[in-house]
Amino acid sequence: MNNKISYIIIAILFLSVQSFAQEWLVPGDQRNIKNPLEYNLDNVQKGKDLYLKNCKSCHGDPGKNNALPLVPPPVDITSEKMQKNTVGELFYKITNGRGGMPQFKTNISEDDRWRIVNYIMNFNPNREPVLVAAPKVKAKIMASVNEKERKVEVFAEHEVKGKYSSLGNEQITISAKKYFGNIKIGEVTTDNNGRAEFNIPESLIGDEEGNVNMVVSLGEDYIAEAVLLEEAKVGQNKKVQKLIKPGILWSTNENIQIWLLLSYIGAVGAAWAAIAYVVFQLIKVKRLGKTEH
Amino acid sequence: MEKIESAAESRKLLNKITNDLTRSIVKKDELTRFWFFILIMFVIVGLWGWIVQIKTGLGVTGMRDYVSWGMYIANFVFFVAVSLIGFLISSALHLLKIPWAKPISRVAEQVAIAFVALAGIIIVMDMGRPDRFMNIFLHGRFASPIIWDVTVITTYLAISVLLFYIPLIPDLAILRDKMSDKLPKWQLTMYKILSLGWKGSAEQYKTIYHAMRVLMILIIPVGLSIHTVTSWLFAATLRSGWDTAILGPYFVAGAFVAGTAAVIMVMYVYRLRYGLKDYFEDFHFDYMGKLLVFVCLVYLYFNVNEYLVPGYKMKEADGIHLNELFQGNYSGVFWIVQVAGLILPIFLLLFSYFRKPLPISIISFVVLIMAWLKRYIIVIPTLEHPFLPVQNVPGIFQHYSPTSIEVMITIFSFVAALIIISVLAKLFPVITIWEYASEKGIDKKYLTENDKN
């Protein structure tokens, strides 16, 4: 999170002194360096974790073209522009950076930079990918809140050969639903029976009554509907400052001065009572017309 | 008033009065049709404008972030103002037992009904989402002057309709009984229903006198409230030009000026069109002229207070506003309104020549236009000068000028008011026959006797 913000700040700072970059030239001797690390599952997997931690905030999810809108743009790592690079060029660019692209010489070790290169190469059309996203599995979550013990109880199942069975050892995320998305509260891992208990932290803040809408969800590898636990009274009461002074003009109905309300109701009531009385007189006229001859 | 003893003479006079006063109802000619045709054309154009506005939103008007009350609200205030005359003439003058005002009260009520109804309608037309109209009642705030205004306008409309209707009941019976050969069937059925089986018994007369009296007393506080509350829409804010304690009585005084002028014009049209020279007599115009001078003087007095005192102090924000009126963008309108709308009429109407029907009607026409412009410069200039500086917005956000759609809809509202008045004149006597007859000394018993001819 913090990384992300500082990168964005760096990016913006650099953008202002941004050279009108077209070609990103890499010195000849650097371009053809060989990758010292083996292109295997272990290195690619590690490269992926490093990518998610350091690069995803700008470059986005591979293949989704959801990079940050910077100028020049951080391209998707599966794109042609990225994949045109030789491994040497990738390593050089990651190491030294340019403009909005930070340098990683100091904060990522050389081996790890090469691992990231390996991960990028996993999407190269001329190579056999070693890391293939497993097909997503259907899963179900059941969850309930125990308000007294301040616990969320979860039971997860996943589909194995057309049948649901309990999903052990999997991470469950508990978040609070807010206006602009969900905020993570914490995680639990299910036991062998697919069950987990999450202890709700005392510091959680709810709405004015302390209610929290909680979302219980599984990771990206599963197709599972998140469970929404509505209005659980497990948070602290949020203190909302009353912005409207009581008794101010044009105010809300809770804030109205009693004398004003009474005057209004009194005046309107009296006027309409009088109107009703007049209408009643008309009825009387009609009745008189019928009886007399 | 002296009593006419002879039965024959009574019947003869009553016949003449009935004929004269029902002429507007019976008479059917090209001119009437043409008049309605023109009005309906305007209404269609106006409604089309409204449809455009509903479809595209209030962006078709000149109203923007700063000036969010435009011509519609100015028009609304004007309509509320004009409608107040119903209260002055048919109640206040009645209760003061001023006899000459009697024949005029029907006209005043017509004007009141038409204009207060349109005041309500123009507000709906000012809404960006009229489909959410019911939210006013469902989610209204009792602390908001807007809710008070909605309430008081509805109440005033109800009272005005009753006050128009109740004195008509004996007349409706006359129409029901004596016009059977001259009027279409639906109209007679309507009279029959509305006349509530009127027999003219003493008990019945007593009841309607009583009901009228209750209404006349009731309409005084309600009538005063309607325009006072409308002024509070402005006075209950902190904007310069509106934030004054005098605004309530100031509006009421201005309302009498506009309303008196409107009634004079309608009287003149009726007199000419329906040959009612003997009913709206010269002396009626003369008195109305004096009344107009009186209310103009009162309004002038309030104007002096309203502008001279803050003009002397020139507090910073007020100063910007006042300079705009005295010598800025709005100075032309401001001074014309003061001179042609107040000072000149006061001066001219002091001469009896100008209180004759035609001259006073022309003066009234001018006064009415000035009264409308006055509302415009009450509403808009204040909004153009908010307390905080206007920054980073397009120029059109700060300065307001009405668009053609707004003009169309505003014209529509006037035409619609004219339609209401015309229809009322077409369906009901413009002076109550029975009141006029008894004023002339005809015994009430002749009113309900069935003539044999």
GROMACS .gro file of C-alpha atoms in nm, chain A residues 244 248-253 255-257 260-261 264-265 268 270-272 274-293, chain B residues 140-148 151 154-155 158-159 162 165-166 169 193 196-199 201 203-204 207-208 210-211 214-215 218 222 232-233 236-237:
model
   76
  244ILE     CA    1  -2.672   2.091   1.164
  248ILE     CA    2  -3.189   2.644   1.260
  249LEU     CA    3  -3.416   2.768   0.982
  250TRP     CA    4  -3.477   2.545   0.680
  251SER     CA    5  -3.364   2.252   0.892
  252THR     CA    6  -3.467   1.888   0.899
  253ASN     CA    7  -3.777   1.761   1.074
  255ASN     CA    8  -3.429   1.965   1.422
  256ILE     CA    9  -3.740   2.176   1.404
  257GLN     CA   10  -3.817   2.409   1.690
  260LEU     CA   11  -4.248   2.648   1.485
  261LEU     CA   12  -4.404   2.308   1.440
  264TYR     CA   13  -4.757   2.553   1.163
  265ILE     CA   14  -4.989   2.274   1.267
  268VAL     CA   15  -5.302   2.501   0.911
  270ALA     CA   16  -5.744   2.606   1.217
  271ALA     CA   17  -5.771   2.719   0.856
  272TRP     CA   18  -5.877   2.380   0.729
  274ALA     CA   19  -6.283   2.653   0.915
  275ILE     CA   20  -6.292   2.542   0.552
  276ALA     CA   21  -6.446   2.213   0.658
  277TYR     CA   22  -6.704   2.406   0.857
  278VAL     CA   23  -6.797   2.608   0.548
  279VAL     CA   24  -6.828   2.294   0.340
  280PHE     CA   25  -7.055   2.159   0.608
  281GLN     CA   26  -7.271   2.470   0.569
  282LEU     CA   27  -7.303   2.387   0.200
  283ILE     CA   28  -7.427   2.043   0.288
  284LYS     CA   29  -7.678   2.212   0.514
  285VAL     CA   30  -7.796   2.433   0.226
  286LYS     CA   31  -7.849   2.123   0.019
  287ARG     CA   32  -8.042   1.951   0.294
  288LEU     CA   33  -8.261   2.258   0.345
  289GLY     CA   34  -8.340   2.258  -0.026
  290LYS     CA   35  -8.468   1.903  -0.001
  291THR     CA   36  -8.686   1.938   0.306
  292GLU     CA   37  -8.871   2.264   0.249
  293HIS     CA   38  -9.149   2.311  -0.002
  433GLY     CA   39  -4.115   1.806   0.320
  434ARG     CA   40  -3.953   1.984   0.609
  435PHE     CA   41  -4.180   2.171   0.838
  436ALA     CA   42  -3.904   2.418   0.909
  437SER     CA   43  -3.885   2.516   0.544
  438PRO     CA   44  -4.070   2.824   0.420
  439ILE     CA   45  -4.125   2.636   0.095
  440ILE     CA   46  -4.355   2.393   0.272
  441TRP     CA   47  -4.538   2.680   0.439
  444THR     CA   48  -4.959   2.486   0.227
  447THR     CA   49  -5.336   2.544  -0.139
  448THR     CA   50  -5.540   2.683   0.146
  451ALA     CA   51  -5.953   2.644  -0.157
  452ILE     CA   52  -6.089   2.951   0.020
  455LEU     CA   53  -6.539   2.870  -0.202
  458TYR     CA   54  -6.874   2.977  -0.544
  459ILE     CA   55  -7.091   3.036  -0.239
  462ILE     CA   56  -7.539   2.962  -0.548
  486ILE     CA   57  -7.574   2.015  -0.935
  489LEU     CA   58  -7.744   2.247  -0.440
  490GLY     CA   59  -8.120   2.241  -0.475
  491TRP     CA   60  -8.150   2.611  -0.396
  492LYS     CA   61  -8.503   2.719  -0.309
  494SER     CA   62  -8.575   2.997   0.163
  496GLU     CA   63  -8.297   2.949   0.617
  497GLN     CA   64  -8.084   2.891   0.309
  500THR     CA   65  -7.675   2.973   0.593
  501ILE     CA   66  -7.487   3.113   0.297
  503HIS     CA   67  -7.306   3.283   0.753
  504ALA     CA   68  -7.070   3.073   0.542
  507VAL     CA   69  -6.678   3.289   0.799
  508LEU     CA   70  -6.481   3.278   0.474
  511LEU     CA   71  -6.081   3.344   0.735
  515VAL     CA   72  -5.472   3.339   0.506
  525TRP     CA   73  -4.018   3.467   0.362
  526LEU     CA   74  -3.889   3.237   0.089
  529ALA     CA   75  -3.553   3.367   0.553
  530THR     CA   76  -3.218   3.359   0.376
   0.00000   0.00000   0.00000
